[in-house]
XYZ file of C-alpha atoms in Angstrom:
505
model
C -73.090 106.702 15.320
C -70.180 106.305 17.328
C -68.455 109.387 18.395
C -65.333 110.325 17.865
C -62.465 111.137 19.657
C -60.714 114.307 18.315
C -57.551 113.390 19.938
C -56.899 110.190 18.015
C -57.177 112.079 14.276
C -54.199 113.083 13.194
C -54.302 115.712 10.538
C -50.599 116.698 8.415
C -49.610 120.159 9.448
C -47.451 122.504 6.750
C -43.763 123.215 7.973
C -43.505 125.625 10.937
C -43.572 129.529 9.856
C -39.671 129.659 10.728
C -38.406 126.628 9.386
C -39.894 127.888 5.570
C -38.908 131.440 6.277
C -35.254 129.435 6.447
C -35.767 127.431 3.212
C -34.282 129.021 -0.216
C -35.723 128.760 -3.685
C -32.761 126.395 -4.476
C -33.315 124.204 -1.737
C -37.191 124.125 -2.530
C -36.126 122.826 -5.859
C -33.697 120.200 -4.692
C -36.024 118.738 -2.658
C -38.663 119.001 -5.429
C -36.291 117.304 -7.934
C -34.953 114.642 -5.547
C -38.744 113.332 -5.641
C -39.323 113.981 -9.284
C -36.281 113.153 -11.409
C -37.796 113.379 -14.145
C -38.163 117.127 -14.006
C -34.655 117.644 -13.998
C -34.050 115.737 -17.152
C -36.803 117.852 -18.540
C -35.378 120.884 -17.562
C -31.856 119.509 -19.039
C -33.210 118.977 -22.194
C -34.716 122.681 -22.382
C -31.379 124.014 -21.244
C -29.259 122.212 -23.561
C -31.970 123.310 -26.867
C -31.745 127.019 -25.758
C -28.189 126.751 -25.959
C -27.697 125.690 -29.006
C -30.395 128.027 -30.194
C -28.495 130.837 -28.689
C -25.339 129.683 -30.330
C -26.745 129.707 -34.063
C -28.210 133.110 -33.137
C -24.587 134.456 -32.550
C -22.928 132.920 -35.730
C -24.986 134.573 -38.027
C -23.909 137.822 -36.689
C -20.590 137.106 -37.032
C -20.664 136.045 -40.291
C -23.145 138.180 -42.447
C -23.635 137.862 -45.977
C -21.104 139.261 -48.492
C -24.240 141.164 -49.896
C -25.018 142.282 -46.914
C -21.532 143.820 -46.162
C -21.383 145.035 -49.229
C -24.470 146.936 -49.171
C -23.646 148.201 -45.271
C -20.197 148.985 -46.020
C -19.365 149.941 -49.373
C -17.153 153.443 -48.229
C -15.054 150.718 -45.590
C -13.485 149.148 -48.552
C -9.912 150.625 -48.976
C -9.014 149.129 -52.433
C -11.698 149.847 -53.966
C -11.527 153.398 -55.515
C -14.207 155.454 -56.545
C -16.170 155.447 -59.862
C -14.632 158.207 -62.309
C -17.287 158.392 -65.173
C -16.412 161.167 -66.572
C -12.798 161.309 -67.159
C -11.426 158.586 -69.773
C -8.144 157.358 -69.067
C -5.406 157.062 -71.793
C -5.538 153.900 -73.819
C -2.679 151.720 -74.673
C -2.647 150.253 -78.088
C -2.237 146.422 -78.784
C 0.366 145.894 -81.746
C 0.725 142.748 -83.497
C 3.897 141.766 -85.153
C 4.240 141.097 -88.869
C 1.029 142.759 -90.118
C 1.991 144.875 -92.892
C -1.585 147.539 -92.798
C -2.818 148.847 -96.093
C -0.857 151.561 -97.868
C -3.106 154.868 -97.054
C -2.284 157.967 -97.770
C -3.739 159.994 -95.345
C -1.395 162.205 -92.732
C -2.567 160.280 -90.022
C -2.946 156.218 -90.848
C -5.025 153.870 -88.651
C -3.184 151.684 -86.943
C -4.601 148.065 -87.732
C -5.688 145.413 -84.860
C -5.538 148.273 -82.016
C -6.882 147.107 -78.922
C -7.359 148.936 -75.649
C -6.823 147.907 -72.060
C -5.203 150.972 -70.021
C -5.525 148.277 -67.186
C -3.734 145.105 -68.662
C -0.014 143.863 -67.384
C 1.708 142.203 -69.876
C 2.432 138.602 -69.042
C 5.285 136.734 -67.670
C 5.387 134.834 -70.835
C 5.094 137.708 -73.491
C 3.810 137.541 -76.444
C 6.842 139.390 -77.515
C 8.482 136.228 -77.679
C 6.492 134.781 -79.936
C 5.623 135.400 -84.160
C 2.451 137.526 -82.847
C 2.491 140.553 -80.423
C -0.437 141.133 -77.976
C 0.636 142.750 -75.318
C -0.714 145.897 -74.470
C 2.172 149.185 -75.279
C 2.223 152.646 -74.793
C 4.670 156.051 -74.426
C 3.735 157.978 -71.514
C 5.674 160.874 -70.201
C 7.832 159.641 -67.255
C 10.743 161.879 -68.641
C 13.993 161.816 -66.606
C 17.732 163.189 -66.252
C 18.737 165.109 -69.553
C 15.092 164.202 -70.911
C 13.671 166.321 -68.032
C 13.032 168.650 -70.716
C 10.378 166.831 -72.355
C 7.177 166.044 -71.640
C 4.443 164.139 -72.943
C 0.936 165.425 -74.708
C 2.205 165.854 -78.168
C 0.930 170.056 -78.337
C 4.477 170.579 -79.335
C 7.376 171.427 -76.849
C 8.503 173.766 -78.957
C 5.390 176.495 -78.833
C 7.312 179.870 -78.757
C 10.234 178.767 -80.738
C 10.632 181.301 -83.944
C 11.706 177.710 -85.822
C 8.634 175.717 -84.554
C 6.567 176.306 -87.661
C 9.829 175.068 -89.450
C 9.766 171.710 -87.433
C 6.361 171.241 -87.745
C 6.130 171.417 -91.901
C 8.958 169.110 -92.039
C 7.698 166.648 -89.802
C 4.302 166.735 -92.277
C 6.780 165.882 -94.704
C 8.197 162.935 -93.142
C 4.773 161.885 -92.075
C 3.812 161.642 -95.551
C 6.502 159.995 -96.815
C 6.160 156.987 -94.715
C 5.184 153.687 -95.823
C 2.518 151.975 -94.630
C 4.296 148.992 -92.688
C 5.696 152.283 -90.228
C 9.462 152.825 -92.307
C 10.818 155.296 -94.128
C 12.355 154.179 -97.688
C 15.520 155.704 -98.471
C 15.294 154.975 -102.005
C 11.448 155.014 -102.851
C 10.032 157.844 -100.806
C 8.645 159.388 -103.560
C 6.005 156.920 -104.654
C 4.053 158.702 -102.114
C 3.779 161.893 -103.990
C 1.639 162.315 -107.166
C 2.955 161.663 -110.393
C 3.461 164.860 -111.328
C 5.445 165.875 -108.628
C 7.978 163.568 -107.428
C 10.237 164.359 -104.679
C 14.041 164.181 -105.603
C 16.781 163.084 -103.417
C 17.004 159.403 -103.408
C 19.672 157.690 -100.645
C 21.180 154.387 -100.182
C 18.789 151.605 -99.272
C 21.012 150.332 -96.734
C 20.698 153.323 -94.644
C 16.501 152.281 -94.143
C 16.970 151.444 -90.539
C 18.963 154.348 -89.302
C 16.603 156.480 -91.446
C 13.502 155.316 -89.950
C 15.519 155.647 -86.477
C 16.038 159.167 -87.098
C 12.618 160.043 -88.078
C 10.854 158.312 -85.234
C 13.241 160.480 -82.834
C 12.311 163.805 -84.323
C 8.463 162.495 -83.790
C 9.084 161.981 -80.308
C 10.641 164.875 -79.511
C 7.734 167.312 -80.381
C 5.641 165.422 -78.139
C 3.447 162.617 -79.551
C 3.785 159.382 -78.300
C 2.296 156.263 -78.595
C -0.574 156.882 -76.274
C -1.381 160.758 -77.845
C 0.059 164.056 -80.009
C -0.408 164.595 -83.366
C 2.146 162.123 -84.894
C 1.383 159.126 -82.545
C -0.050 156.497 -85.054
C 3.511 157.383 -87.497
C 5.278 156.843 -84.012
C 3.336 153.830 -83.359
C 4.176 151.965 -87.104
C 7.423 152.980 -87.055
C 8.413 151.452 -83.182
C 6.819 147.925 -84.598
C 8.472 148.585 -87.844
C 12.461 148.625 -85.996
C 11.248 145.859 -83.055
C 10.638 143.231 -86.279
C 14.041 144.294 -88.040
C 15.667 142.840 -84.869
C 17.398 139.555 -84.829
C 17.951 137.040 -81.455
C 21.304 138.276 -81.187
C 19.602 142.298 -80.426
C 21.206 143.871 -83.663
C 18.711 145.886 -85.664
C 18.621 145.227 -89.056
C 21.237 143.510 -91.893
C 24.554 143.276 -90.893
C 26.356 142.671 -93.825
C 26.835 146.066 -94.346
C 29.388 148.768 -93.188
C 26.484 151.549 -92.654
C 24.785 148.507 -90.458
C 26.306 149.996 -86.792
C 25.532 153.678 -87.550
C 21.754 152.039 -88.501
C 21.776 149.612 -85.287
C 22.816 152.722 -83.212
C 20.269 155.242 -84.120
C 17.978 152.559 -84.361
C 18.439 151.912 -80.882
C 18.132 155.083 -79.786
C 14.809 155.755 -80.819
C 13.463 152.201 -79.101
C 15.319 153.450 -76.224
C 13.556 156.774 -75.957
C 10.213 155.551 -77.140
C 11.006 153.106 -73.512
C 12.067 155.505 -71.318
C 9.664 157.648 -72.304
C 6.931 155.454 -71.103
C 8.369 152.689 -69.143
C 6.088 150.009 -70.922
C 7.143 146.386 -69.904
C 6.633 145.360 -73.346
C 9.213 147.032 -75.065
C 11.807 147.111 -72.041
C 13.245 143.723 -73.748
C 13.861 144.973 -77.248
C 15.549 148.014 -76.190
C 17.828 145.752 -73.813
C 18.807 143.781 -76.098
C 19.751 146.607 -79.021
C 22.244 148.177 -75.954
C 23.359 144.638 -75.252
C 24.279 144.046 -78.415
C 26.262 147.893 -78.602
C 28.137 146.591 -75.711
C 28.986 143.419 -76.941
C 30.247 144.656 -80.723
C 32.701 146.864 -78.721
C 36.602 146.220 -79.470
C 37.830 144.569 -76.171
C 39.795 147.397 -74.154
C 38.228 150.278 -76.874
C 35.548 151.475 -78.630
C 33.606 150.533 -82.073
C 33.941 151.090 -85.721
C 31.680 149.591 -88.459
C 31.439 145.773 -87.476
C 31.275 144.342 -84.201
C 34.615 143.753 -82.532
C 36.372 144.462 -85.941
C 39.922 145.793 -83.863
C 39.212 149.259 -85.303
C 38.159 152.547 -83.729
C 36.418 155.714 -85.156
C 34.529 158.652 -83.124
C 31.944 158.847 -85.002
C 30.482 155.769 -84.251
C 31.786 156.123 -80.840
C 29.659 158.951 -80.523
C 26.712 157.575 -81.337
C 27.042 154.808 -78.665
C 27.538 157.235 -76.194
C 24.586 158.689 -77.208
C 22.907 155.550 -76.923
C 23.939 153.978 -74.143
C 24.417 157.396 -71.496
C 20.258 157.792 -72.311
C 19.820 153.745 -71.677
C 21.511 154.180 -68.486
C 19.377 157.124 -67.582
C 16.051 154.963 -68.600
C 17.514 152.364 -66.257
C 18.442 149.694 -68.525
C 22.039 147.771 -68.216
C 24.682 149.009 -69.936
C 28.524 147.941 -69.620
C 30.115 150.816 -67.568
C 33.648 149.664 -69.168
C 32.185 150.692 -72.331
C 31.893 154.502 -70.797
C 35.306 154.392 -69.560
C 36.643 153.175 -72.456
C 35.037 155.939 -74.658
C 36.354 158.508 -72.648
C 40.003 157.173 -72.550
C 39.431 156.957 -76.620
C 38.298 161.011 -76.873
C 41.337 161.952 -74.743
C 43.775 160.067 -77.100
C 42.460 161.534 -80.291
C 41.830 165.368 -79.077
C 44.307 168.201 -78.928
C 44.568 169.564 -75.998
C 45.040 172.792 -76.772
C 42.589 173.299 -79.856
C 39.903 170.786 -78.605
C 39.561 169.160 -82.124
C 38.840 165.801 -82.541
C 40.462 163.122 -84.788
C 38.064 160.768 -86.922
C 40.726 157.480 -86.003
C 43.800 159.338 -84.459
C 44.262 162.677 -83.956
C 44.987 165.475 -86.420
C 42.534 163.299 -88.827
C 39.984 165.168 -90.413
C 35.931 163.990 -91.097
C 35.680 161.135 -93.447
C 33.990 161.222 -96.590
C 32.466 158.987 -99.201
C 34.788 157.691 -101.744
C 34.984 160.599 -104.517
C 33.532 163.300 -102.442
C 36.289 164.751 -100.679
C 36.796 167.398 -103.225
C 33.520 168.532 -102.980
C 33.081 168.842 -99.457
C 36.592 168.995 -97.766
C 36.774 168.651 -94.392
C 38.194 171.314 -93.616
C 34.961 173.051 -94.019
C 33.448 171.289 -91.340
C 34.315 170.262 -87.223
C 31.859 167.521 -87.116
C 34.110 165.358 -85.401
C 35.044 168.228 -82.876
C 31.137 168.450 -81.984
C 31.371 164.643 -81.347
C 33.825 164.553 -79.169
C 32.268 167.801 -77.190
C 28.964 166.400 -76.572
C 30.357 163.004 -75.960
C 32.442 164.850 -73.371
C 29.457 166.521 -71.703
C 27.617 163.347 -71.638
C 30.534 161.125 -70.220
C 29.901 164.204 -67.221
C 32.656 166.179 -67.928
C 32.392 170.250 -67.570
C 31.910 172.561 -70.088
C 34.425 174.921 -68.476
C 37.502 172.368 -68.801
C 39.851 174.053 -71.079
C 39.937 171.111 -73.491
C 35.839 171.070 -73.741
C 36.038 175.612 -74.028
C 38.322 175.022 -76.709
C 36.535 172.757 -78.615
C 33.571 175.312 -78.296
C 35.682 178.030 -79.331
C 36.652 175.543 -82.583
C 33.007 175.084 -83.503
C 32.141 178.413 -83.446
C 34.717 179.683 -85.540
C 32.817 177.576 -88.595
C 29.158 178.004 -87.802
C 26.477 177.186 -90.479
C 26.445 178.546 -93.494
C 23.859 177.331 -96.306
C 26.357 177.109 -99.528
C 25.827 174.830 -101.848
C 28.716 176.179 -103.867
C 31.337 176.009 -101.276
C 30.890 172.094 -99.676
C 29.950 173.930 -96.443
C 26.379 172.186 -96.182
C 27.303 169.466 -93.375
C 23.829 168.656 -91.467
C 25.403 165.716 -89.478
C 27.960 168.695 -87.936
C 25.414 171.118 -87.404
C 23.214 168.472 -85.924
C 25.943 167.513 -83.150
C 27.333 171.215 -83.093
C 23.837 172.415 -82.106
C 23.302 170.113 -79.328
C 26.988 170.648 -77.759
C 26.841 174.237 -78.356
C 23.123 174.230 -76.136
C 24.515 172.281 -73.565
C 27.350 175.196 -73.115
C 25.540 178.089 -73.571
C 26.078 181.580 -72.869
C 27.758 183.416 -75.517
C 29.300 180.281 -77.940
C 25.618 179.047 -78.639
C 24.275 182.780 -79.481
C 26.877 183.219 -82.069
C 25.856 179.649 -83.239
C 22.062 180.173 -83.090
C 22.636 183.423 -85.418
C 24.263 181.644 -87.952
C 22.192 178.009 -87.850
C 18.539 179.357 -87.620
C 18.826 181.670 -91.276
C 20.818 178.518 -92.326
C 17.950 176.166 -92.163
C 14.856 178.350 -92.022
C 15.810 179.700 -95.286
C 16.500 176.712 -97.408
C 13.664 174.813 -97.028
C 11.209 174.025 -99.260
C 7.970 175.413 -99.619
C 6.225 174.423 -101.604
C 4.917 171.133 -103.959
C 5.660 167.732 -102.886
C 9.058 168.738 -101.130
C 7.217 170.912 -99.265
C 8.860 170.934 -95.776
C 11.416 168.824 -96.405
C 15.247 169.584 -97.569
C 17.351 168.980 -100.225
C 20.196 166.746 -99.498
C 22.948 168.869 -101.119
C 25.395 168.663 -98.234
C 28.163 166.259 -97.629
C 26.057 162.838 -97.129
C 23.378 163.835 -98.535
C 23.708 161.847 -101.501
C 24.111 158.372 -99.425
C 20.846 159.579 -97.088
C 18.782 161.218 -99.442
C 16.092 163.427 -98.746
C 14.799 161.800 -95.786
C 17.875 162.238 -93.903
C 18.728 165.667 -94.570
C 15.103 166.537 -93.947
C 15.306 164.642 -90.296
C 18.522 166.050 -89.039
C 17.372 169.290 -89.822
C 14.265 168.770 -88.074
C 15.977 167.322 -85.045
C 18.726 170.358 -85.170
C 15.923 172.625 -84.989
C 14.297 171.015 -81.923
C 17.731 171.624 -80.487
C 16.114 174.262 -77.804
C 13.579 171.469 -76.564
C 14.505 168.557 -77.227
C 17.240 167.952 -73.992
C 17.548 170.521 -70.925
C 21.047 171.588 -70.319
C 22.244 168.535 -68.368
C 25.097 170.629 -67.114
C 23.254 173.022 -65.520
């Protein structure tokens, strides 16, 4: 064996101690990967994966499940209120249009095809407009200005009130005396009482409309409404009763007759109230279009008489359409404020100043009265007109304590009520207007007048039988409204203490 010669081998030595000490982890690597490309694509590769990996990771954070937000954060929600089980909100009847229910003679009739939905808006396109009505109706209680004084709830405002037992036993009789399709028949009333015992006191058919009008405004103010109160299903009949007597051009029933502006009037009044009273959508458009049509029957530069735009002027009907369209301006409907004006300017010219009586077409003129009945009931028994004028007055926002308006109080209560059917005193349409001017002024005028109207009325009516409740329509107009009207004025005389606050006040 040869030998070998250790200094001719040559054996690789490992970098010095201090050049590796000098070396970094990155360098180590960039030398690495400048030998071994492939490692770096590897690596790449990796990289890029656990980014993307990363990157679905985050999105479903961001964007949980509606289920699961909805079972994390079910107190975050602010719209969404809380559960109320217990407590059952009011419901809001669905009436159709021209569905005449079965007669029934029960106090308080079912309303046919009532459906609830407290929660449904009536639609752009309304049903209203059409030969069926479905959208949803109600009264509520959102009371304002001289209404403040009502309320909703239908327990009776007038609790406490000596006459409330009075106003309550003649609104039974009005509630059954109703027909089935929600009006009140001037003329036929008494089919609703047994054979036996029929009801006197028939009135003109033509008055059907204001009739019904008046009735549905005593209802209303005791308290019931559509939505609750004793009387709310003969409230309910008798608002879809007057919205289907109305024509396209808003008036409320025939108009071929002379009676047919005192009906429109009253007739608007009640679908007024019954709207302001709740402030349902539904009915807003029928109750528009009754005061539209008031405004445009007016006499250009005056005020109305019996047929639109006829060139004559009268305060009773005057009155009326200030009744009408002060209480649509306080429900927040249109009305034409000329039309105010121009009823004020027309109760100055026919008033003496120093008396405070009103004229019926001038002044000096007495009340009007039916052909052949001003021998029976003269007028100068009665200041009807006078009370007209007075609460017109107060309602057109003019003070009790201006001489004119104190002397017309001073006028009325110098002939206060007096129940004599031998004398023509009996005038319920003055005691009805007298009472509600008197409240408004107070003090001592409407004590003296509460004296006199309360024995007046509690004592003649009827107790008993069919009439029960009700009264007889001995008193000047009594024969052209018949029992039904008598017995309504004197129900909505008595509710004189409730039905309004003192707006002047």
């Amino acid at each position: 064996m040869a030998s070998i010669d250790p200094t001719g081998i040559k054996i690789p030595h490992p970098a010095s101690h201090a050049l590796h000490d000098h070396e970094s982890f990155a360098d180590v690597m960039a030398e690495q990967l400048r030998h071994a490309p492939y490692l770096a694509i590897a690596i790449l590769i990796h990289a890029v994966a656990l980014l993307i990996l990363w990157q679905i990771k985050i999105d479903r954070r961001i964007e949980p499940t509606p289920l699961a937000m909805n079972a994390q954060l079910p107190e975050q929600l602010p719209d969404v209120p809380p559960e109320e089980i217990e407590e059952k909100k009011e419901i809001e009847p669905v009436i159709q249009d021209n569905v005449v229910p079965e007669e029934t003679p029960v106090l308080e009739p079912t309303v046919p095809n009532a459906d609830f939905d407290d929660q449904q808006e009536p639609q752009a396109d309304s049903a209203f407009d059409e030969s069926a009505l479905n959208d949803v109706i109600g009264i509520g209680g959102d009371a304002g200005s001289k209404y403040g004084g009502r309320g909703p709830g239908g327990n009776g405002l007038g609790h406490g009130s000596t006459t409330h037992k009075n106003v309550i036993d003649g609104l039974d009789w009005l509630s059954r005396h109703q027909d089935a399709d929600g009006h009140w028949d001037a003329d036929e009333f008494m089919k609703h009482d047994p054979a036996e015992d029929r009801c006197d006191g028939v009135g003109s058919a033509v008055h059907d409309v204001g009739l019904t009008g008046l009735a549905t405004l005593a209802f209303l103010a005791e308290g019931s409404t559509l939505r609750s109160g004793t009387f709310k299903n003969q409230i309910k009949r008798a608002v879809v009763w007057i919205k289907d007597q109305q024509a396209e051009s808003g008036a409320i029933g025939p108009d071929s007759h002379r009676a047919h502006v005192y009906n429109h009037a009253i007739a608007t009044l009640a679908l007024v109230e019954a709207y302001g009273l709740s402030k349902y959508k539904t009915l807003e458009r029928y109750a528009q279009r009754a005061v539209d049509y008031i405004c445009s029957s007016r006499n250009p530069y005056s005020v109305w008489r019996y047929y639109p735009r006829d060139g004559s002027n009268d305060s009773s009907v005057t009155g009326w359409m200030v009744f009408v369209l002060q209480s649509a301006r306080d429900f927040g409907l249109r009305i034409d404020p000329d039309a105010l004006a121009y009823s004020k300017a027309w109760f100055d010219e026919v008033t003496d100043p120093s008396t405070g009586q009103c004229g019926y077409t001038k002044r000096g003129e007495g009340s009007s009265r039916e052909l052949g009945m001003a021998e029976k009931f003269p007028s100068s028994k009665t200041e009807a007109l006078t009370a007209v004028g007075l609460l017109s007055r107060i309602f057109l926002g003019q003070s009790p304590n201006d001489a004119v308006l104190a002397s017309a109080a001073d006028t009325l209560v110098k002939k206060p009520p007096v129940w004599n059917e031998n004398d023509g005193s009996i005038d319920l349409y003055y005691w009805y207007y007298g009472s509600y001017a008197l409240f408004q002024v107070g003090g001592r005028r409407w004590s003296t007048w509460k004296k006199s109207l309360e024995p007046a009325l509690v004592k003649s009516q009827r107790r008993e039988g069919a009439a029960r409740g009700s009264w007889d329509p001995v008193g000047a107009w009594g024969h052209d409204g018949g029992r039904v009207y008598s017995t309504a004025l004197a129900v909505l005389t008595l509710q004189v203490y409730y039905r309004y606050s003192r707006i002047v006040h």
